[in-house]
Every structure is written in C-alpha cells, then in structure tokens.
Amino acid sequence: MTSSPLNTCRILVVEDEYLLADELHMELERVGATVVGPAAGLSEALALINATPDINGVVLDANLKGEMVFPAAELLQDRDIPILFVSGYDAMVIPPRFKETPRCEKPIGVRRIIDALARAMDRR
C-alpha cells in the first residue's frame, strides 16, 4: 500500500459493471480505503447509504441496469458527501442539481477514477 489521500476513507462504490466494480474495489483497498459495497442497483445503493453514516466519498455510475442513480446522489448531496459520477452517458443526462459534481466518462481506467475521486474529496 502506498500513501494515498484515500487512505482510511470509507468509499461507496455504486457500479453495475461487475468487472469495473471489482477492479475499483481492489484498487481502492490497495490505496488503503475501505470499500462500502459495491452496489449494483439503486435499491442496494440506497440501503448502503442509509446503513452507513460515515461514508467519505462515492463513485456513482449514472445508469444502473436502466435505472438512473440520481435519488442516491440527492441523498448523498444532502449529507454533503463528495460524489464522482462515472458514466458513458453525455453530461446532458445529469440533472442541473449536479452540474458542479465531477464526472468521468467511460471508458476510463480505474486509476483515473481514483484520482478524480481524491480531487473531488479534496474540494470539500
């Protein structure tokens, strides 16, 4: 494990692509983060958010098996938890409420996702 701004952070991963979720989980743990999830669906994501009061940051896939993730994003934003959207969708699908929320476009490497999440968390 190397020194990382995510060391000791609790990171929620909400991603329905198994391979990306698994790779992200492994890399986050490698840099010292504790991973909550991953959640592959909206109801699972909402349950984890409600059951985990000490989340430090979140990676959110915008579309989870055809269901948009924005109800979870609203809950996280209301709790002032840094969010990073990771999506293959155009920025136009992101509601105006989240226009300032960082976003990465798929396809993207896991290392770039982690770096973008660290920057999003540092902004807080």
Tab-separated table of N, CA and C in Angstrom:
chain	number	residue	atom	x	y	z
A	1	MET	N	0.840	-1.178	0.000
A	1	MET	CA	0.000	0.000	0.000
A	1	MET	C	0.883	1.239	0.000
A	2	THR	N	0.502	2.194	-0.801
A	2	THR	CA	1.233	3.445	-0.854
A	2	THR	C	0.450	4.519	-0.127
A	3	SER	N	1.124	5.655	0.151
A	3	SER	CA	0.437	6.772	0.758
A	3	SER	C	-0.578	7.320	-0.244
A	4	SER	N	-1.786	7.544	0.202
A	4	SER	CA	-2.853	7.987	-0.676
A	4	SER	C	-3.787	8.902	0.085
A	5	PRO	N	-4.372	9.890	-0.586
A	5	PRO	CA	-5.357	10.732	0.086
A	5	PRO	C	-6.617	9.949	0.461
A	6	LEU	N	-6.784	8.762	-0.087
A	6	LEU	CA	-7.952	7.944	0.238
A	6	LEU	C	-7.680	6.951	1.364
A	7	ASN	N	-6.443	6.926	1.866
A	7	ASN	CA	-6.087	6.029	2.958
A	7	ASN	C	-7.006	6.278	4.153
A	8	THR	N	-7.587	5.234	4.676
A	8	THR	CA	-8.520	5.212	5.818
A	8	THR	C	-9.902	5.781	5.491
A	9	CYS	N	-10.171	6.163	4.247
A	9	CYS	CA	-11.500	6.669	3.872
A	9	CYS	C	-12.453	5.508	3.590
A	10	ARG	N	-13.723	5.742	3.869
A	10	ARG	CA	-14.775	4.773	3.530
A	10	ARG	C	-15.406	5.243	2.221
A	11	ILE	N	-15.238	4.439	1.173
A	11	ILE	CA	-15.681	4.804	-0.167
A	11	ILE	C	-16.797	3.857	-0.613
A	12	LEU	N	-17.928	4.438	-0.959
A	12	LEU	CA	-19.031	3.660	-1.512
A	12	LEU	C	-18.854	3.568	-3.020
A	13	VAL	N	-18.948	2.370	-3.546
A	13	VAL	CA	-18.867	2.133	-4.986
A	13	VAL	C	-20.238	1.656	-5.455
A	14	VAL	N	-20.814	2.403	-6.404
A	14	VAL	CA	-22.106	2.051	-6.989
A	14	VAL	C	-21.872	1.894	-8.488
A	15	GLU	N	-21.794	0.659	-8.922
A	15	GLU	CA	-21.415	0.346	-10.314
A	15	GLU	C	-22.010	-1.004	-10.686
A	16	ASP	N	-22.737	-1.063	-11.810
A	16	ASP	CA	-23.367	-2.314	-12.209
A	16	ASP	C	-22.519	-3.161	-13.156
A	17	GLU	N	-21.418	-2.655	-13.645
A	17	GLU	CA	-20.499	-3.454	-14.460
A	17	GLU	C	-19.574	-4.204	-13.510
A	18	TYR	N	-19.762	-5.524	-13.420
A	18	TYR	CA	-19.047	-6.316	-12.419
A	18	TYR	C	-17.539	-6.143	-12.488
A	19	LEU	N	-16.964	-6.233	-13.676
A	19	LEU	CA	-15.506	-6.174	-13.782
A	19	LEU	C	-14.958	-4.823	-13.329
A	20	LEU	N	-15.622	-3.730	-13.708
A	20	LEU	CA	-15.179	-2.409	-13.270
A	20	LEU	C	-15.352	-2.260	-11.754
A	21	ALA	N	-16.476	-2.703	-11.226
A	21	ALA	CA	-16.711	-2.622	-9.779
A	21	ALA	C	-15.660	-3.422	-9.008
A	22	ASP	N	-15.356	-4.616	-9.496
A	22	ASP	CA	-14.375	-5.465	-8.824
A	22	ASP	C	-12.974	-4.851	-8.885
A	23	GLU	N	-12.598	-4.362	-10.056
A	23	GLU	CA	-11.276	-3.743	-10.203
A	23	GLU	C	-11.165	-2.477	-9.339
A	24	LEU	N	-12.212	-1.687	-9.307
A	24	LEU	CA	-12.232	-0.481	-8.495
A	24	LEU	C	-12.137	-0.831	-7.017
A	25	HIS	N	-12.878	-1.850	-6.600
A	25	HIS	CA	-12.824	-2.317	-5.213
A	25	HIS	C	-11.392	-2.710	-4.825
A	26	MET	N	-10.757	-3.505	-5.657
A	26	MET	CA	-9.396	-3.965	-5.355
A	26	MET	C	-8.405	-2.809	-5.304
A	27	GLU	N	-8.501	-1.883	-6.247
A	27	GLU	CA	-7.556	-0.762	-6.295
A	27	GLU	C	-7.783	0.201	-5.118
A	28	LEU	N	-9.022	0.437	-4.761
A	28	LEU	CA	-9.301	1.293	-3.599
A	28	LEU	C	-8.723	0.682	-2.327
A	29	GLU	N	-8.893	-0.613	-2.164
A	29	GLU	CA	-8.299	-1.270	-0.992
A	29	GLU	C	-6.777	-1.201	-1.041
A	30	ARG	N	-6.201	-1.309	-2.229
A	30	ARG	CA	-4.745	-1.249	-2.361
A	30	ARG	C	-4.209	0.099	-1.890
A	31	VAL	N	-4.980	1.186	-2.091
A	31	VAL	CA	-4.528	2.505	-1.652
A	31	VAL	C	-4.993	2.826	-0.229
A	32	GLY	N	-5.544	1.831	0.471
A	32	GLY	CA	-5.854	1.996	1.887
A	32	GLY	C	-7.276	2.374	2.228
A	33	ALA	N	-8.148	2.449	1.236
A	33	ALA	CA	-9.543	2.787	1.505
A	33	ALA	C	-10.314	1.543	1.946
A	34	THR	N	-11.383	1.775	2.673
A	34	THR	CA	-12.337	0.725	2.998
A	34	THR	C	-13.505	0.896	2.042
A	35	VAL	N	-13.838	-0.161	1.325
A	35	VAL	CA	-14.898	-0.083	0.314
A	35	VAL	C	-16.224	-0.510	0.917
A	36	VAL	N	-17.222	0.330	0.716
A	36	VAL	CA	-18.601	0.009	1.070
A	36	VAL	C	-19.256	-0.432	-0.234
A	37	GLY	N	-19.837	-1.613	-0.226
A	37	GLY	CA	-20.390	-2.167	-1.456
A	37	GLY	C	-19.368	-3.082	-2.098
A	38	PRO	N	-19.348	-3.135	-3.398
A	38	PRO	CA	-20.078	-2.315	-4.349
A	38	PRO	C	-21.555	-2.684	-4.435
A	39	ALA	N	-22.350	-1.684	-4.801
A	39	ALA	CA	-23.773	-1.855	-5.049
A	39	ALA	C	-23.991	-1.828	-6.550
A	40	ALA	N	-24.805	-2.754	-7.046
A	40	ALA	CA	-25.046	-2.846	-8.484
A	40	ALA	C	-26.404	-2.286	-8.894
A	41	GLY	N	-27.233	-1.919	-7.910
A	41	GLY	CA	-28.561	-1.386	-8.206
A	41	GLY	C	-28.911	-0.233	-7.298
A	42	LEU	N	-29.918	0.531	-7.672
A	42	LEU	CA	-30.317	1.708	-6.908
A	42	LEU	C	-30.808	1.348	-5.513
A	43	SER	N	-31.650	0.338	-5.380
A	43	SER	CA	-32.167	-0.005	-4.049
A	43	SER	C	-31.043	-0.464	-3.122
A	44	GLU	N	-30.090	-1.205	-3.651
A	44	GLU	CA	-28.933	-1.635	-2.856
A	44	GLU	C	-28.088	-0.429	-2.456
A	45	ALA	N	-27.908	0.508	-3.366
A	45	ALA	CA	-27.140	1.725	-3.077
A	45	ALA	C	-27.819	2.532	-1.971
A	46	LEU	N	-29.128	2.729	-2.089
A	46	LEU	CA	-29.862	3.487	-1.072
A	46	LEU	C	-29.775	2.813	0.292
A	47	ALA	N	-29.872	1.488	0.309
A	47	ALA	CA	-29.766	0.758	1.578
A	47	ALA	C	-28.387	0.949	2.207
A	48	LEU	N	-27.334	0.876	1.402
A	48	LEU	CA	-25.980	1.080	1.930
A	48	LEU	C	-25.782	2.508	2.429
A	49	ILE	N	-26.308	3.483	1.707
A	49	ILE	CA	-26.186	4.879	2.134
A	49	ILE	C	-26.879	5.079	3.480
A	50	ASN	N	-28.073	4.535	3.606
A	50	ASN	CA	-28.829	4.686	4.849
A	50	ASN	C	-28.217	3.916	6.013
A	51	ALA	N	-27.520	2.826	5.726
A	51	ALA	CA	-26.940	1.993	6.783
A	51	ALA	C	-25.519	2.399	7.159
A	52	THR	N	-24.908	3.312	6.395
A	52	THR	CA	-23.508	3.664	6.609
A	52	THR	C	-23.382	5.166	6.822
A	53	PRO	N	-23.346	5.601	8.066
A	53	PRO	CA	-23.320	7.045	8.333
A	53	PRO	C	-21.983	7.721	8.060
A	54	ASP	N	-20.914	6.964	7.946
A	54	ASP	CA	-19.577	7.563	7.849
A	54	ASP	C	-18.899	7.342	6.501
A	55	ILE	N	-19.640	7.557	5.420
A	55	ILE	CA	-19.083	7.459	4.076
A	55	ILE	C	-18.317	8.748	3.788
A	56	ASN	N	-17.092	8.606	3.263
A	56	ASN	CA	-16.264	9.782	2.951
A	56	ASN	C	-16.345	10.228	1.498
A	57	GLY	N	-16.686	9.319	0.596
A	57	GLY	CA	-16.756	9.638	-0.822
A	57	GLY	C	-17.456	8.519	-1.570
A	58	VAL	N	-17.959	8.851	-2.784
A	58	VAL	CA	-18.754	7.878	-3.528
A	58	VAL	C	-18.447	7.950	-5.015
A	59	VAL	N	-18.314	6.788	-5.619
A	59	VAL	CA	-18.242	6.646	-7.068
A	59	VAL	C	-19.605	6.134	-7.520
A	60	LEU	N	-20.299	6.916	-8.365
A	60	LEU	CA	-21.646	6.569	-8.819
A	60	LEU	C	-21.690	6.394	-10.329
A	61	ASP	N	-22.066	5.214	-10.769
A	61	ASP	CA	-22.411	5.011	-12.172
A	61	ASP	C	-23.791	5.637	-12.355
A	62	ALA	N	-23.982	6.464	-13.367
A	62	ALA	CA	-25.243	7.187	-13.537
A	62	ALA	C	-26.413	6.264	-13.871
A	63	ASN	N	-26.161	5.189	-14.603
A	63	ASN	CA	-27.227	4.289	-15.020
A	63	ASN	C	-26.930	2.898	-14.480
A	64	LEU	N	-27.836	2.410	-13.654
A	64	LEU	CA	-27.682	1.092	-13.046
A	64	LEU	C	-28.745	0.155	-13.614
A	65	LYS	N	-28.368	-0.617	-14.598
A	65	LYS	CA	-29.290	-1.573	-15.228
A	65	LYS	C	-30.575	-0.885	-15.684
A	66	GLY	N	-30.444	0.281	-16.279
A	66	GLY	CA	-31.590	1.016	-16.790
A	66	GLY	C	-32.247	1.949	-15.791
A	67	GLU	N	-31.776	1.986	-14.585
A	67	GLU	CA	-32.338	2.852	-13.542
A	67	GLU	C	-31.321	3.945	-13.214
A	68	MET	N	-31.756	5.195	-13.294
A	68	MET	CA	-30.847	6.303	-13.031
A	68	MET	C	-30.568	6.423	-11.529
A	69	VAL	N	-29.356	6.796	-11.180
A	69	VAL	CA	-28.850	6.788	-9.818
A	69	VAL	C	-29.151	8.086	-9.047
A	70	PHE	N	-29.832	9.019	-9.654
A	70	PHE	CA	-29.960	10.346	-9.066
A	70	PHE	C	-30.659	10.411	-7.705
A	71	PRO	N	-31.610	9.529	-7.371
A	71	PRO	CA	-32.137	9.560	-5.996
A	71	PRO	C	-31.045	9.301	-4.944
A	72	ALA	N	-30.123	8.421	-5.256
A	72	ALA	CA	-28.998	8.174	-4.340
A	72	ALA	C	-28.086	9.390	-4.284
A	73	ALA	N	-27.838	9.999	-5.440
A	73	ALA	CA	-26.982	11.190	-5.485
A	73	ALA	C	-27.588	12.324	-4.666
A	74	GLU	N	-28.903	12.483	-4.716
A	74	GLU	CA	-29.567	13.524	-3.925
A	74	GLU	C	-29.367	13.286	-2.433
A	75	LEU	N	-29.545	12.049	-2.010
A	75	LEU	CA	-29.356	11.700	-0.602
A	75	LEU	C	-27.918	11.985	-0.161
A	76	LEU	N	-26.963	11.625	-0.992
A	76	LEU	CA	-25.554	11.870	-0.679
A	76	LEU	C	-25.250	13.364	-0.652
A	77	GLN	N	-25.767	14.097	-1.621
A	77	GLN	CA	-25.533	15.534	-1.662
A	77	GLN	C	-26.144	16.208	-0.430
A	78	ASP	N	-27.320	15.762	-0.006
A	78	ASP	CA	-27.953	16.312	1.197
A	78	ASP	C	-27.110	16.051	2.443
A	79	ARG	N	-26.335	14.959	2.426
A	79	ARG	CA	-25.438	14.633	3.543
A	79	ARG	C	-24.044	15.241	3.352
A	80	ASP	N	-23.863	16.015	2.275
A	80	ASP	CA	-22.600	16.685	1.971
A	80	ASP	C	-21.442	15.697	1.797
A	81	ILE	N	-21.733	14.588	1.127
A	81	ILE	CA	-20.723	13.568	0.836
A	81	ILE	C	-20.256	13.764	-0.598
A	82	PRO	N	-18.945	13.875	-0.822
A	82	PRO	CA	-18.424	14.061	-2.181
A	82	PRO	C	-18.795	12.898	-3.107
A	83	ILE	N	-19.220	13.261	-4.301
A	83	ILE	CA	-19.669	12.303	-5.317
A	83	ILE	C	-18.815	12.468	-6.568
A	84	LEU	N	-18.559	11.348	-7.226
A	84	LEU	CA	-17.966	11.345	-8.557
A	84	LEU	C	-18.863	10.490	-9.443
A	85	PHE	N	-19.458	11.095	-10.474
A	85	PHE	CA	-20.216	10.320	-11.445
A	85	PHE	C	-19.252	9.693	-12.432
A	86	VAL	N	-19.501	8.431	-12.760
A	86	VAL	CA	-18.748	7.725	-13.795
A	86	VAL	C	-19.798	7.165	-14.748
A	87	SER	N	-19.768	7.651	-15.987
A	87	SER	CA	-20.855	7.292	-16.887
A	87	SER	C	-20.410	7.329	-18.337
A	88	GLY	N	-21.051	6.507	-19.129
A	88	GLY	CA	-20.865	6.548	-20.566
A	88	GLY	C	-21.857	7.484	-21.227
A	89	TYR	N	-22.754	8.054	-20.432
A	89	TYR	CA	-23.771	8.966	-20.947
A	89	TYR	C	-23.217	10.374	-21.085
A	90	ASP	N	-23.832	11.130	-21.965
A	90	ASP	CA	-23.499	12.531	-22.163
A	90	ASP	C	-23.831	13.314	-20.889
A	91	ALA	N	-23.123	14.389	-20.669
A	91	ALA	CA	-23.349	15.229	-19.486
A	91	ALA	C	-24.767	15.776	-19.432
A	92	MET	N	-25.465	15.814	-20.546
A	92	MET	CA	-26.831	16.348	-20.592
A	92	MET	C	-27.818	15.528	-19.756
A	93	VAL	N	-27.505	14.252	-19.461
A	93	VAL	CA	-28.427	13.436	-18.657
A	93	VAL	C	-28.319	13.754	-17.170
A	94	ILE	N	-27.266	14.455	-16.782
A	94	ILE	CA	-27.068	14.800	-15.372
A	94	ILE	C	-27.973	15.982	-15.032
A	95	PRO	N	-28.841	15.839	-14.021
A	95	PRO	CA	-29.742	16.931	-13.654
A	95	PRO	C	-28.972	18.193	-13.229
A	96	PRO	N	-29.576	19.349	-13.427
A	96	PRO	CA	-28.923	20.623	-13.083
A	96	PRO	C	-28.420	20.678	-11.636
A	97	ARG	N	-29.115	19.999	-10.726
A	97	ARG	CA	-28.694	19.994	-9.318
A	97	ARG	C	-27.246	19.519	-9.170
A	98	PHE	N	-26.796	18.701	-10.108
A	98	PHE	CA	-25.463	18.092	-10.012
A	98	PHE	C	-24.488	18.665	-11.039
A	99	LYS	N	-24.767	19.841	-11.573
A	99	LYS	CA	-23.913	20.397	-12.625
A	99	LYS	C	-22.479	20.643	-12.161
A	100	GLU	N	-22.268	20.859	-10.868
A	100	GLU	CA	-20.921	21.080	-10.333
A	100	GLU	C	-20.252	19.794	-9.849
A	101	THR	N	-20.978	18.685	-9.910
A	101	THR	CA	-20.446	17.400	-9.454
A	101	THR	C	-19.462	16.856	-10.496
A	102	PRO	N	-18.274	16.475	-10.071
A	102	PRO	CA	-17.292	15.925	-11.025
A	102	PRO	C	-17.833	14.681	-11.726
A	103	ARG	N	-17.396	14.514	-12.973
A	103	ARG	CA	-17.865	13.394	-13.775
A	103	ARG	C	-16.728	12.872	-14.640
A	104	CYS	N	-16.623	11.563	-14.724
A	104	CYS	CA	-15.674	10.899	-15.621
A	104	CYS	C	-16.481	10.134	-16.657
A	105	GLU	N	-16.001	10.169	-17.892
A	105	GLU	CA	-16.676	9.449	-18.968
A	105	GLU	C	-16.063	8.071	-19.151
A	106	LYS	N	-16.928	7.074	-19.272
A	106	LYS	CA	-16.493	5.728	-19.610
A	106	LYS	C	-16.262	5.674	-21.115
A	107	PRO	N	-15.361	4.869	-21.570
A	107	PRO	CA	-14.478	4.011	-20.790
A	107	PRO	C	-13.359	4.825	-20.151
A	108	ILE	N	-12.978	4.387	-18.985
A	108	ILE	CA	-11.933	5.073	-18.222
A	108	ILE	C	-11.226	4.049	-17.342
A	109	GLY	N	-9.954	4.283	-17.106
A	109	GLY	CA	-9.187	3.390	-16.255
A	109	GLY	C	-9.478	3.640	-14.782
A	110	VAL	N	-9.322	2.606	-14.003
A	110	VAL	CA	-9.595	2.676	-12.569
A	110	VAL	C	-8.706	3.710	-11.874
A	111	ARG	N	-7.460	3.785	-12.254
A	111	ARG	CA	-6.543	4.757	-11.618
A	111	ARG	C	-7.045	6.192	-11.811
A	112	ARG	N	-7.562	6.485	-12.994
A	112	ARG	CA	-8.096	7.835	-13.246
A	112	ARG	C	-9.349	8.098	-12.422
A	113	ILE	N	-10.173	7.081	-12.217
A	113	ILE	CA	-11.359	7.234	-11.369
A	113	ILE	C	-10.935	7.567	-9.946
A	114	ILE	N	-9.957	6.838	-9.435
A	114	ILE	CA	-9.491	7.064	-8.060
A	114	ILE	C	-8.884	8.448	-7.919
A	115	ASP	N	-8.097	8.870	-8.894
A	115	ASP	CA	-7.516	10.220	-8.845
A	115	ASP	C	-8.603	11.292	-8.863
A	116	ALA	N	-9.619	11.109	-9.718
A	116	ALA	CA	-10.716	12.083	-9.798
A	116	ALA	C	-11.518	12.107	-8.500
A	117	LEU	N	-11.728	10.946	-7.877
A	117	LEU	CA	-12.431	10.893	-6.599
A	117	LEU	C	-11.641	11.619	-5.522
A	118	ALA	N	-10.342	11.398	-5.483
A	118	ALA	CA	-9.495	12.076	-4.490
A	118	ALA	C	-9.582	13.594	-4.669
A	119	ARG	N	-9.580	14.073	-5.917
A	119	ARG	CA	-9.713	15.518	-6.170
A	119	ARG	C	-11.076	16.025	-5.717
A	120	ALA	N	-12.131	15.259	-5.979
A	120	ALA	CA	-13.488	15.662	-5.583
A	120	ALA	C	-13.591	15.754	-4.055
A	121	MET	N	-12.969	14.815	-3.373
A	121	MET	CA	-12.996	14.822	-1.909
A	121	MET	C	-12.153	15.954	-1.351
A	122	ASP	N	-11.071	16.263	-2.029
A	122	ASP	CA	-10.195	17.341	-1.575
A	122	ASP	C	-10.859	18.708	-1.699
A	123	ARG	N	-11.790	18.833	-2.649
A	123	ARG	CA	-12.527	20.085	-2.831
A	123	ARG	C	-13.394	20.418	-1.628
A	124	ARG	N	-13.725	19.440	-0.830
A	124	ARG	CA	-14.610	19.650	0.326
A	124	ARG	C	-13.780	20.133	1.462
